[in-house]
mmCIF file of C-alpha atoms in Angstrom:
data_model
loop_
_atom_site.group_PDB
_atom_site.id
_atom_site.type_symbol
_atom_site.label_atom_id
_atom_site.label_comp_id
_atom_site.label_asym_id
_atom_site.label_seq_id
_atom_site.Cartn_x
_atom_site.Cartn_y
_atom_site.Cartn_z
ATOM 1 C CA UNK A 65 104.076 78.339 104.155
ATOM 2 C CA UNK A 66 106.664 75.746 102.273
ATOM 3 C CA UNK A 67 106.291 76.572 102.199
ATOM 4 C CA UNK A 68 105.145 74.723 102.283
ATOM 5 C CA UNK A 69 102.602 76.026 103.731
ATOM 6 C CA UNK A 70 100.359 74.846 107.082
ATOM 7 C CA UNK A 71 97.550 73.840 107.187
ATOM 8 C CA UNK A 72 97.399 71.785 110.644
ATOM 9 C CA UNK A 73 94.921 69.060 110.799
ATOM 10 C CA UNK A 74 93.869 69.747 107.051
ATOM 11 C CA UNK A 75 97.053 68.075 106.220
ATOM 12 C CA UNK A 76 95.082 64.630 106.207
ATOM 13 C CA UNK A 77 92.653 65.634 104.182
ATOM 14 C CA UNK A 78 94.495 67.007 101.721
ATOM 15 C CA UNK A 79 97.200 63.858 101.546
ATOM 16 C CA UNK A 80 94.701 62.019 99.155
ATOM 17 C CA UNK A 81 94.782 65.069 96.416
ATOM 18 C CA UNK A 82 98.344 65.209 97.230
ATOM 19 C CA UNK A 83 98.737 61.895 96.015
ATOM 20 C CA UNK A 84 96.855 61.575 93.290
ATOM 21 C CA UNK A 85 99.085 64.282 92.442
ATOM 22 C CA UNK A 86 97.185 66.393 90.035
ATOM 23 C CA UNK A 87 94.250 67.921 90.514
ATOM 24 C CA UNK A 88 92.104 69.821 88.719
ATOM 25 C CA UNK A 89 89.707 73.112 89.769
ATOM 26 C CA UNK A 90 87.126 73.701 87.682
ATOM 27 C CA UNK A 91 83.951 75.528 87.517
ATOM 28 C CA UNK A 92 81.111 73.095 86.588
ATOM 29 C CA UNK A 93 80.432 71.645 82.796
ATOM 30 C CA UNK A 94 83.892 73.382 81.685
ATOM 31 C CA UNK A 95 85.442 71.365 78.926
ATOM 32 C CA UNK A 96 89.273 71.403 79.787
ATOM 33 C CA UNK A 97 89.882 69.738 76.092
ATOM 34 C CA UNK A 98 87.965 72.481 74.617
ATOM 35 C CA UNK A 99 89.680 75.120 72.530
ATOM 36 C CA UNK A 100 88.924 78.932 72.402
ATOM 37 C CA UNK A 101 90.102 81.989 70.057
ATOM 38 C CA UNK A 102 92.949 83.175 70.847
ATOM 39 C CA UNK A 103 94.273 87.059 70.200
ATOM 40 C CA UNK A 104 95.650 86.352 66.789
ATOM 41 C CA UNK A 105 92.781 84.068 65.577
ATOM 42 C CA UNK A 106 94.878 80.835 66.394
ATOM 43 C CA UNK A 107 93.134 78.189 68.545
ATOM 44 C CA UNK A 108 94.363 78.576 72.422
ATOM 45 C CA UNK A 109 94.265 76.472 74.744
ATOM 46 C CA UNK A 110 91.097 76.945 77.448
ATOM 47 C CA UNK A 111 93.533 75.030 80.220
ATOM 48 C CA UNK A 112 96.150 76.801 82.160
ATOM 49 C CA UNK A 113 98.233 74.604 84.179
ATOM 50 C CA UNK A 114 99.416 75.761 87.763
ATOM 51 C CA UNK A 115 102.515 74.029 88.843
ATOM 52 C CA UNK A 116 103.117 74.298 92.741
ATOM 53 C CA UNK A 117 104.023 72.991 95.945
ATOM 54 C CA UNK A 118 102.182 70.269 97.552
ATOM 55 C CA UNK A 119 100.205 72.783 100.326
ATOM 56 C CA UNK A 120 98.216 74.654 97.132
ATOM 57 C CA UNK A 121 94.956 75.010 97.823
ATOM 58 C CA UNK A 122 92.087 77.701 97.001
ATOM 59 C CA UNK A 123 88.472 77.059 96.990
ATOM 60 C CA UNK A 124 86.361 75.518 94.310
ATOM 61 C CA UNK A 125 84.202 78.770 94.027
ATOM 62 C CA UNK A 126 87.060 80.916 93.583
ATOM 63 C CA UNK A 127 88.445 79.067 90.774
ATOM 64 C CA UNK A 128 85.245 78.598 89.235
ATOM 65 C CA UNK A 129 84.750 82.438 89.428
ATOM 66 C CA UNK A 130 87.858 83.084 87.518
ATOM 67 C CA UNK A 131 87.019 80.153 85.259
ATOM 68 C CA UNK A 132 83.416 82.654 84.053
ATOM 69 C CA UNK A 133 85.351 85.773 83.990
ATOM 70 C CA UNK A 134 88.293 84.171 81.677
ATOM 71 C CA UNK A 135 87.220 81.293 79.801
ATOM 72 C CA UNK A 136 90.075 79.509 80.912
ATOM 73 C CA UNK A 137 89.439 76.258 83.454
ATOM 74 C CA UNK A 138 92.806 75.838 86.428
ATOM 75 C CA UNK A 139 94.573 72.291 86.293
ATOM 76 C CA UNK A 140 96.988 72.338 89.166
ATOM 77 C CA UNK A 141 99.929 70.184 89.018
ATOM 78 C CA UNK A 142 101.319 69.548 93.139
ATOM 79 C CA UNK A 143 105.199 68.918 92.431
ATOM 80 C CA UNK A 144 106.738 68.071 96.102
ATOM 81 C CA UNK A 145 107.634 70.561 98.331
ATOM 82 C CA UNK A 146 108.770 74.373 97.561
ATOM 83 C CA UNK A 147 112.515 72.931 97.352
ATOM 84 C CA UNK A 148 111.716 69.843 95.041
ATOM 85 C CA UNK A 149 108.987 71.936 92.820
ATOM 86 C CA UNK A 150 111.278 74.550 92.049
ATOM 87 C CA UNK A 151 114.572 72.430 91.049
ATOM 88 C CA UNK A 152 111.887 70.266 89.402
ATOM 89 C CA UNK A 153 111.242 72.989 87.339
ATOM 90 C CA UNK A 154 114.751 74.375 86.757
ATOM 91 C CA UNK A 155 115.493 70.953 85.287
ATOM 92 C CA UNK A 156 112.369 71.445 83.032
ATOM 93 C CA UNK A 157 113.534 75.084 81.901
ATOM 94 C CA UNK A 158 112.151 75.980 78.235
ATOM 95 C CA UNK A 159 109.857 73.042 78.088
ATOM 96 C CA UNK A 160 107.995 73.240 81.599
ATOM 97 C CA UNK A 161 105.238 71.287 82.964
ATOM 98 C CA UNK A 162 102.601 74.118 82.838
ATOM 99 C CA UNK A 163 102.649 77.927 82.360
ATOM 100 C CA UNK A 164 102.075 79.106 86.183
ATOM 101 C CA UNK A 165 104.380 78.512 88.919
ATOM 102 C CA UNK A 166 103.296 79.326 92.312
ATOM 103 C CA UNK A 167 105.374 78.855 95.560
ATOM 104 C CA UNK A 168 108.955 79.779 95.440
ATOM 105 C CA UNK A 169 109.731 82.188 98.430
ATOM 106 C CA UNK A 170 112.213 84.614 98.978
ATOM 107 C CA UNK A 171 114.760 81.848 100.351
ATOM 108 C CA UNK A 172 114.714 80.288 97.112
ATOM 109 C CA UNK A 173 113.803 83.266 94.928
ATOM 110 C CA UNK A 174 117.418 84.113 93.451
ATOM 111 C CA UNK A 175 118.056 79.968 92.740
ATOM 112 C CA UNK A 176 114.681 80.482 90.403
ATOM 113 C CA UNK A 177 115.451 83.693 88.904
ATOM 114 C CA UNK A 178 119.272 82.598 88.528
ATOM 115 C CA UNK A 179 118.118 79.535 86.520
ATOM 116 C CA UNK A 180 115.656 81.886 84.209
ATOM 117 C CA UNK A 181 112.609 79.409 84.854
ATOM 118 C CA UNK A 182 110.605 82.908 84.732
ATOM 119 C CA UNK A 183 109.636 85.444 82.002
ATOM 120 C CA UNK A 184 108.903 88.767 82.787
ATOM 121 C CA UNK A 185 105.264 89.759 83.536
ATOM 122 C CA UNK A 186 103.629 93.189 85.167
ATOM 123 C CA UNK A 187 100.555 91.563 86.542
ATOM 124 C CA UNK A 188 98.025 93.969 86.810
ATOM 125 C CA UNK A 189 96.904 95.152 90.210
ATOM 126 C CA UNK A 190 100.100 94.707 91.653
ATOM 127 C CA UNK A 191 100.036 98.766 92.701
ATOM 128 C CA UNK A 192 97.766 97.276 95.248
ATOM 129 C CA UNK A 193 101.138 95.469 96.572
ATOM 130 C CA UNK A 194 103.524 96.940 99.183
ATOM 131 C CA UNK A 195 107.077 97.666 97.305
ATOM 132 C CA UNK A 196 108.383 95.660 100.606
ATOM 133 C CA UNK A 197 107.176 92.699 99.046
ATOM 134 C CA UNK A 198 107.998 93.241 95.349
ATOM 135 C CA UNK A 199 111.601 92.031 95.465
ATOM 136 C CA UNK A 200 112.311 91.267 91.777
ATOM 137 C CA UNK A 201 112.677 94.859 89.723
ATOM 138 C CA UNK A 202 112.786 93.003 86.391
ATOM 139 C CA UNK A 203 109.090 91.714 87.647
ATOM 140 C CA UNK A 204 109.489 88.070 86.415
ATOM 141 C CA UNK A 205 107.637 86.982 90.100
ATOM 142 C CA UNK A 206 104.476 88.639 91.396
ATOM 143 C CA UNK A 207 104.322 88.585 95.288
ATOM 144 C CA UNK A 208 101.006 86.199 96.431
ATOM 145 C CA UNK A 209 101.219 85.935 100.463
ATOM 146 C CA UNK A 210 103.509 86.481 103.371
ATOM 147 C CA UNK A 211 103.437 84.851 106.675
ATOM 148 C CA UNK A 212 106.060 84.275 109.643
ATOM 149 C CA UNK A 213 108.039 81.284 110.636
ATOM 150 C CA UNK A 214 108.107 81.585 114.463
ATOM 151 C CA UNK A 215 108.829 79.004 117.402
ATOM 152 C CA UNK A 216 105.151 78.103 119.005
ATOM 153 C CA UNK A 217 104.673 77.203 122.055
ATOM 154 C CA UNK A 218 102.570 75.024 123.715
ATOM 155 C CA UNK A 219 100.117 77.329 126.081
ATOM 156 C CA UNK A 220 99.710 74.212 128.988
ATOM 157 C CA UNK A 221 103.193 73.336 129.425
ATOM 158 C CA UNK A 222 103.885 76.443 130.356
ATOM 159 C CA UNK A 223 100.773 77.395 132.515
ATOM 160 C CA UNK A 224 101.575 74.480 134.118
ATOM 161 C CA UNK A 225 105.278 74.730 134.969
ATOM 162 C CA UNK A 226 104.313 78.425 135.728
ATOM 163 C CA UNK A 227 107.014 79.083 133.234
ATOM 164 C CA UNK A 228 106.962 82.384 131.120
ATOM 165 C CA UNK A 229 107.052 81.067 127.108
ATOM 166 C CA UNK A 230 110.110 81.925 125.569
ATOM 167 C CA UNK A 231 109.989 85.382 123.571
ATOM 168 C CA UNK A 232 112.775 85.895 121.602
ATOM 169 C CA UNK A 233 115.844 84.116 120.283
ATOM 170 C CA UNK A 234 118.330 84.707 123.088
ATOM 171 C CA UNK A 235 115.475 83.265 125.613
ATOM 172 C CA UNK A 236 115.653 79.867 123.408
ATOM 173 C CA UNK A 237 119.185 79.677 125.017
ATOM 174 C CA UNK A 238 118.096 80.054 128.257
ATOM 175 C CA UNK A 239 118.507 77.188 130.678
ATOM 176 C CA UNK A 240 114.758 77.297 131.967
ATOM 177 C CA UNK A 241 114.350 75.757 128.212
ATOM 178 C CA UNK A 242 117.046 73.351 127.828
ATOM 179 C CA UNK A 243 115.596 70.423 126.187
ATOM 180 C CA UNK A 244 112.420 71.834 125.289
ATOM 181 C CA UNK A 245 113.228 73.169 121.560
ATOM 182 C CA UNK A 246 112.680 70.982 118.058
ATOM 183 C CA UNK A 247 113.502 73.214 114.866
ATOM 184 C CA UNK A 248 113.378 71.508 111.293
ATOM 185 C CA UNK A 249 116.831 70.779 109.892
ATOM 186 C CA UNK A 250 117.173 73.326 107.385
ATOM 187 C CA UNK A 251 118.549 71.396 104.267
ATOM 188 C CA UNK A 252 115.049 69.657 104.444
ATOM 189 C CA UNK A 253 112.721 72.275 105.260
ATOM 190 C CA UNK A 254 111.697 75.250 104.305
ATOM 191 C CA UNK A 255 110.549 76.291 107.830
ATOM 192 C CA UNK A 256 114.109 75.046 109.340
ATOM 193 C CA UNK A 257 115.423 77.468 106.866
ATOM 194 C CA UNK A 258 113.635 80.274 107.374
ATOM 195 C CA UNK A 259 114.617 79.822 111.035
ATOM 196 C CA UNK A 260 118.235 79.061 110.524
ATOM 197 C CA UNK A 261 117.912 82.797 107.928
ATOM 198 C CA UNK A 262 116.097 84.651 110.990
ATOM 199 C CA UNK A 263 119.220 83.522 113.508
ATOM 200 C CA UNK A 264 121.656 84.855 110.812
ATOM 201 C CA UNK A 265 119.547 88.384 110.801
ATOM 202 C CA UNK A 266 119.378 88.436 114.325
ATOM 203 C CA UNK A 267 123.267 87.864 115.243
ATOM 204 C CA UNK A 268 125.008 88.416 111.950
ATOM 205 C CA UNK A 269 127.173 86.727 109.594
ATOM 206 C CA UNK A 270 129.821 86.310 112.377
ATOM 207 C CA UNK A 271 127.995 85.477 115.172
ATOM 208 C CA UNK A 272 124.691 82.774 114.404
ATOM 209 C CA UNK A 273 126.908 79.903 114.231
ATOM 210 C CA UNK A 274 127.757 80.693 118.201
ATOM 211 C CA UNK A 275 124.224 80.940 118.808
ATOM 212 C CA UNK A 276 123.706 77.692 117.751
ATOM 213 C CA UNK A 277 126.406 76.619 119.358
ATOM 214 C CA UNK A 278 124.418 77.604 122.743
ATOM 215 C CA UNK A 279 121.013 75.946 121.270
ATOM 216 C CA UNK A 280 123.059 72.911 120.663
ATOM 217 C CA UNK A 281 124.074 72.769 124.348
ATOM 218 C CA UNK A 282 120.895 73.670 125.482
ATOM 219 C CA UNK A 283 119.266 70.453 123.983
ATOM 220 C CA UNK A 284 117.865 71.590 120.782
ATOM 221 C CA UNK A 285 116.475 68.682 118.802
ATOM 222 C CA UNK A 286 116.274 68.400 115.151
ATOM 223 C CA UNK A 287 114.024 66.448 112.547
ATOM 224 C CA UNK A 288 113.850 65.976 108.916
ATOM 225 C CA UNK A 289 110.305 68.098 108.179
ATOM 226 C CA UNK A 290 107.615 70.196 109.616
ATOM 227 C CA UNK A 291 105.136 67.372 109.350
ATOM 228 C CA UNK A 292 107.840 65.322 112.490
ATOM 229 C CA UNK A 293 108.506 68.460 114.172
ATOM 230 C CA UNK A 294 105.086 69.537 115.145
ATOM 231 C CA UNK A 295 102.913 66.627 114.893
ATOM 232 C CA UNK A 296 105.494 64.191 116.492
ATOM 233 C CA UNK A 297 107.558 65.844 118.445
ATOM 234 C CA UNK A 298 105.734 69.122 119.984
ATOM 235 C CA UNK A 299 103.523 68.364 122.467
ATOM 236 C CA UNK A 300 101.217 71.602 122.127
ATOM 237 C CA UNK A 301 98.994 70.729 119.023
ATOM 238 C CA UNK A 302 95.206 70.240 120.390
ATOM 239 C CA UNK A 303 96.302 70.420 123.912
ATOM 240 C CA UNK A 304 98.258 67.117 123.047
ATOM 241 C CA UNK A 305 95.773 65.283 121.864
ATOM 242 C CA UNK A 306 96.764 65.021 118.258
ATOM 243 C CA UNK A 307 101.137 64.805 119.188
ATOM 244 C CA UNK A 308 102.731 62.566 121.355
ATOM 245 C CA UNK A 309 105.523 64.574 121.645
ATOM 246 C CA UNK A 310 106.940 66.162 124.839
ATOM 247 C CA UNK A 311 108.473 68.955 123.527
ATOM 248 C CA UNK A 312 106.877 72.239 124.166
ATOM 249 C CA UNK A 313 108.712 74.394 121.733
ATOM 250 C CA UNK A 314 108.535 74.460 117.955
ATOM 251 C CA UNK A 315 109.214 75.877 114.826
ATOM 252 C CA UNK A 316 106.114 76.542 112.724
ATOM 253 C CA UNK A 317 104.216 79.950 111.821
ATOM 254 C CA UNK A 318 102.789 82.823 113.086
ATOM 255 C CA UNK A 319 99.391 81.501 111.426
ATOM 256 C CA UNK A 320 99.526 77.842 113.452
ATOM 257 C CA UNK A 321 97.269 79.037 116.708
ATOM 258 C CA UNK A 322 94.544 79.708 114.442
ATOM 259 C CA UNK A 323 94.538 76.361 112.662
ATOM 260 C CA UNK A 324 94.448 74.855 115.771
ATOM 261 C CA UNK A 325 90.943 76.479 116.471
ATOM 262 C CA UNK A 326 89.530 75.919 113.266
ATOM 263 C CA UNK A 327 90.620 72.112 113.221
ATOM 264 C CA UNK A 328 90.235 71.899 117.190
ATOM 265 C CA UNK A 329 87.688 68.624 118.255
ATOM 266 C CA UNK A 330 86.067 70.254 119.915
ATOM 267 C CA UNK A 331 86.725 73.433 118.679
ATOM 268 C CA UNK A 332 88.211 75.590 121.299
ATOM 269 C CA UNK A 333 87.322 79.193 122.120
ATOM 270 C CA UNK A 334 90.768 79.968 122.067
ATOM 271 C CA UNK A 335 94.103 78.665 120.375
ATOM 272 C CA UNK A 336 96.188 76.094 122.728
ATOM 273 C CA UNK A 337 99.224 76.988 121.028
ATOM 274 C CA UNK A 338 101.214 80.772 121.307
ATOM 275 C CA UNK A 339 103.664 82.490 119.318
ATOM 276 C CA UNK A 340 106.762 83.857 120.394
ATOM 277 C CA UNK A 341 106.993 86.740 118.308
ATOM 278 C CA UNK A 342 111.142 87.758 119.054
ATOM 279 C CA UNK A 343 111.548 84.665 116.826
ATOM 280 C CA UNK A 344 110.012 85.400 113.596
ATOM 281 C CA UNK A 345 111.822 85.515 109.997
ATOM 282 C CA UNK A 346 109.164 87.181 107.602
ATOM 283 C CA UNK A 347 108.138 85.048 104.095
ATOM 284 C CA UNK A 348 106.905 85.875 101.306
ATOM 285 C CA UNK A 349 105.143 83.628 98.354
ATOM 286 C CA UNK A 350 105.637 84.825 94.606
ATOM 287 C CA UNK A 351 104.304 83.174 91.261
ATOM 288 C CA UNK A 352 105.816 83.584 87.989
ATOM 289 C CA UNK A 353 105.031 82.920 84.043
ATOM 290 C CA UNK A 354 106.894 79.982 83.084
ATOM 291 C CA UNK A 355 109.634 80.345 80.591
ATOM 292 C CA UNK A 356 108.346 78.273 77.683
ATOM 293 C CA UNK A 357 104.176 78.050 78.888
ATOM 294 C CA UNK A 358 102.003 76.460 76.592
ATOM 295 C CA UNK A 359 99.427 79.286 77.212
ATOM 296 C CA UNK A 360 100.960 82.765 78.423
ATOM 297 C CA UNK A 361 97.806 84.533 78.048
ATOM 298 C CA UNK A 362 96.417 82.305 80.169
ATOM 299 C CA UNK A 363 99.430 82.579 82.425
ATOM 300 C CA UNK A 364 99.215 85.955 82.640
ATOM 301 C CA UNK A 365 95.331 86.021 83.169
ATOM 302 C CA UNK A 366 95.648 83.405 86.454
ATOM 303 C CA UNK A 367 98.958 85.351 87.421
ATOM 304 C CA UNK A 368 95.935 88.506 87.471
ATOM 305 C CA UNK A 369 93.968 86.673 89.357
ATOM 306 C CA UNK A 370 96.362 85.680 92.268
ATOM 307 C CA UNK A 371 96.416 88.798 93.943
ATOM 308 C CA UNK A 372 92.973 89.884 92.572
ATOM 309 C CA UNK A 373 90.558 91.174 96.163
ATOM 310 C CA UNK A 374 88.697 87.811 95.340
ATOM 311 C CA UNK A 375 91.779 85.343 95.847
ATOM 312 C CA UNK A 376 93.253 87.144 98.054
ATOM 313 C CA UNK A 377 90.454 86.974 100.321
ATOM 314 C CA UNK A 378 90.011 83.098 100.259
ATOM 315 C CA UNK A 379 93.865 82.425 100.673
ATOM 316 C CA UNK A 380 93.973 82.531 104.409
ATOM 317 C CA UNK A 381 91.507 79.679 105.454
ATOM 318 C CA UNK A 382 92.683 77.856 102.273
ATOM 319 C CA UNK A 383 96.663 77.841 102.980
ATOM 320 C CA UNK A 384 96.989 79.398 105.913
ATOM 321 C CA UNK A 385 98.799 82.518 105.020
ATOM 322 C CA UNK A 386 98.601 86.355 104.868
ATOM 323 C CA UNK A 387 97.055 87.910 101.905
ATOM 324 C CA UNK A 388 99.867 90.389 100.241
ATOM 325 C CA UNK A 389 96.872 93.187 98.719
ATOM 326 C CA UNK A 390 96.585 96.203 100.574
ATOM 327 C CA UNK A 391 92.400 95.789 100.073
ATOM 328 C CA UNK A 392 92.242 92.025 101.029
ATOM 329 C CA UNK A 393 90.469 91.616 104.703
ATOM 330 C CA UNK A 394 92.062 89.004 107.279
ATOM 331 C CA UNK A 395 89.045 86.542 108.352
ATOM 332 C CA UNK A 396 87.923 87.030 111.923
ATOM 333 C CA UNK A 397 89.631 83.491 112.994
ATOM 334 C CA UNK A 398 93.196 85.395 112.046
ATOM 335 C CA UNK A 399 92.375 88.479 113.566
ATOM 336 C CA UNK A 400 90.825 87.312 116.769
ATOM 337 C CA UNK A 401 93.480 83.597 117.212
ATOM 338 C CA UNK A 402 96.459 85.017 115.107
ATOM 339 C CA UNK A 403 99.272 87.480 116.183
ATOM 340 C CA UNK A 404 100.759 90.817 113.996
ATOM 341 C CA UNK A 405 104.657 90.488 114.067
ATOM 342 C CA UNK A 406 105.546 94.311 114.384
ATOM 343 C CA UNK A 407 109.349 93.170 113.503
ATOM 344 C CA UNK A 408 110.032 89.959 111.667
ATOM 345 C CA UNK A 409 113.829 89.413 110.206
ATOM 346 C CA UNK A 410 114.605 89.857 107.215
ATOM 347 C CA UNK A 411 117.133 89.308 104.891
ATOM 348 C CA UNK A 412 117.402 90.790 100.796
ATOM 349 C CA UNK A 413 117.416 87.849 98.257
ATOM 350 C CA UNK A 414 120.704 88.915 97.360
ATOM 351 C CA UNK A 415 122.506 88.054 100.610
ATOM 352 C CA UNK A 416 120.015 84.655 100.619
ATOM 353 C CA UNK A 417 121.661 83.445 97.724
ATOM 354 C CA UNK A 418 125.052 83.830 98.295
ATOM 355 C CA UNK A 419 124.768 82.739 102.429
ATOM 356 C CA UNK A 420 121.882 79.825 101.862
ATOM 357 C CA UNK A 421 124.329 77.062 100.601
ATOM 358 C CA UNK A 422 126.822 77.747 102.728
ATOM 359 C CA UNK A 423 125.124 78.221 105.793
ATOM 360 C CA UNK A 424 123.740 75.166 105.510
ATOM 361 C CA UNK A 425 126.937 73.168 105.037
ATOM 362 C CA UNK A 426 128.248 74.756 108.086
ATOM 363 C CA UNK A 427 125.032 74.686 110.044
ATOM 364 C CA UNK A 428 125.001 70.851 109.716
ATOM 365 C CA UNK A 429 128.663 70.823 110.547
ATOM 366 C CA UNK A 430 127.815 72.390 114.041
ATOM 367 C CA UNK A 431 124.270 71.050 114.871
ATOM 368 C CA UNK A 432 124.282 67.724 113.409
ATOM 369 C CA UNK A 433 127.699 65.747 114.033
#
């Protein structure tokens, strides 16, 4: 979720916090100025700051519940997208903006650790994570969520072209779909980059760039964001209602369909958009103690509280994304409108860091001129 992260129609709601550009969560009559006892007698502060991307959201009874049970009231700082918040906060290294980050994924994971922005931190709980998503042995990130960037589909077009939807990535290459496919350009976008890392999986260091080569000559069209892709260009979201675009084929996530029946007007009985589920590169969210945090213990006490059952729980209709606990419980609306990806790609952080750069260079090379 980019990252960004997706939340469909919410998106215009949440543009006003977004620009106001900090926010902060509170449970009712706290006194963010307030000071409390700290461990060694010193005053602490009764703030901690959250630093993410702009897509952070969690409910206000949720953060007031950890607000009772710590003492400490949540100021969240939105810093761009996943891309921008993280070199925002490499630049800040020793002297950050606040003591929580949230929101670098796995395709930027080794630029943050690389840069040191994190100290370490064994959050407790995290047993209750799958070792699959626990990707830094040193444990300077705790995994938060997962979720799948996937092409969608819009359900009509096809139903109406009596056209099978595209299933995997050597389908997208097809001719039945020239002209039909927008994907996010992946210097921009953390979707198009997930994307451009799940081709790269799928056909190897040697052979994505020829896959693109075919995408490229089957009419692939690319834009500068998620935001253009699908709610300018695809033509799927809310049956069309929302887009004006014509194109039936996007990059997004495996979590879109359900948005679009929890933000459908009216809301539909079932989602108007598919996934196809050959397509999928698997994400997955960390947080991290800032290196230099005003308040570590109240770092560490939020960084608790992340993956606690409670938080856990609330993430999905909040930001749209797959809780990472093994005792956290899906909603009904993902479990009845959302898909299970059996067999996402996936590629170690390792690899990401030494391909990313120049993947991109050449990708934009090939697709772009």
């Amino acid at each position: 979720m980019s990252t960004h992260q997706v939340s469909i129609k919410k998106a215009a709601a949440a543009a006003l916090v977004a620009a106001l550009g900090v926010t902060t969560l509170a449970a009712c009559g706290a006194d963010d100025a307030g000071k409390a006892a700290g461990p060694s007698g010193a005053p602490a502060p009764k703030t901690v700051t959250l630093v993410s991307h702009d897509s952070f959201n969690a409910s206000k009874e949720v953060l007031a519940a950890f607000t009772k049970q710590t003492g400490f009231t949540v100021k969240v700082l939105k810093s761009g997208d996943a891309g921008e918040a993280v070199n925002k906060e490499i630049l800040t290294k020793g002297s950050p903006q606040g003591d929580v980050f949230f929101g670098v994924d796995n395709t930027l994971l080794s630029r943050a650790l690389d840069n040191g922005i994190f100290v370490p931190y064994a959050a407790k709980g995290v047993d209750r994570v799958p070792a699959a998503y626990r990707l830094d042995k040193e444990r300077r990130v705790t995994p938060v969520d997962t979720g799948d960037i996937c092409v969608n589909y819009d359900k009509k077009y096809f139903a109406d072209k009596k056209l099978a939807p595209p299933v995997t990535f050597d389908d997208l290459a097809k001719p039945a779909y020239k002209d039909l496919l927008v994907v996010e350009n992946p210097e921009r976008s953390s979707p198009g980059l997930g994307f451009l890392l799940g081709t790269a999986a799928k056909y190897g260091d040697d052979g994505w760039q020829d896959y693109w080569k075919k995408l490229k000559a089957n009419g692939v069209k690319t834009v500068d964001s998620w935001e253009l892709a699908y709610n300018q260009e695809f033509s799927g979201s809310a049956g069309g209602k929302q887009a004006k675009g014509d194109r039936p084929l996007v990059v997004s996530y495996a979590s879109s369909p359900p948005v679009e029946v929890l933000y459908g007007e009216p809301q539909p009985k079932t989602a108007p958009t598919g996934v196809s589920t050959g397509t999928c590169f698997r994400q997955t969210e960390f947080a991290g103690l800032l290196n230099g945090a005003k308040n570590p213990e109240g770092g560490k006490a939020l960084i608790d509280f992340l993956i606690s059952k409670k938080f856990q729980e609330d993430m999905p209709l909040q930001m749209f994304v797959n809780p990472v606990a093994e005792d956290a419980a899906l909603p009904e609306l993902f479990t009845k409108h959302g898909v299970v990806v059996d067999k996402p790609e996936t590629m170690a952080p390792e690899k990401i860091a030494e391909k990313r750069d120049p993947w991109i260079q050449q990708w934009s090379s090939l697709v772009l001129k």
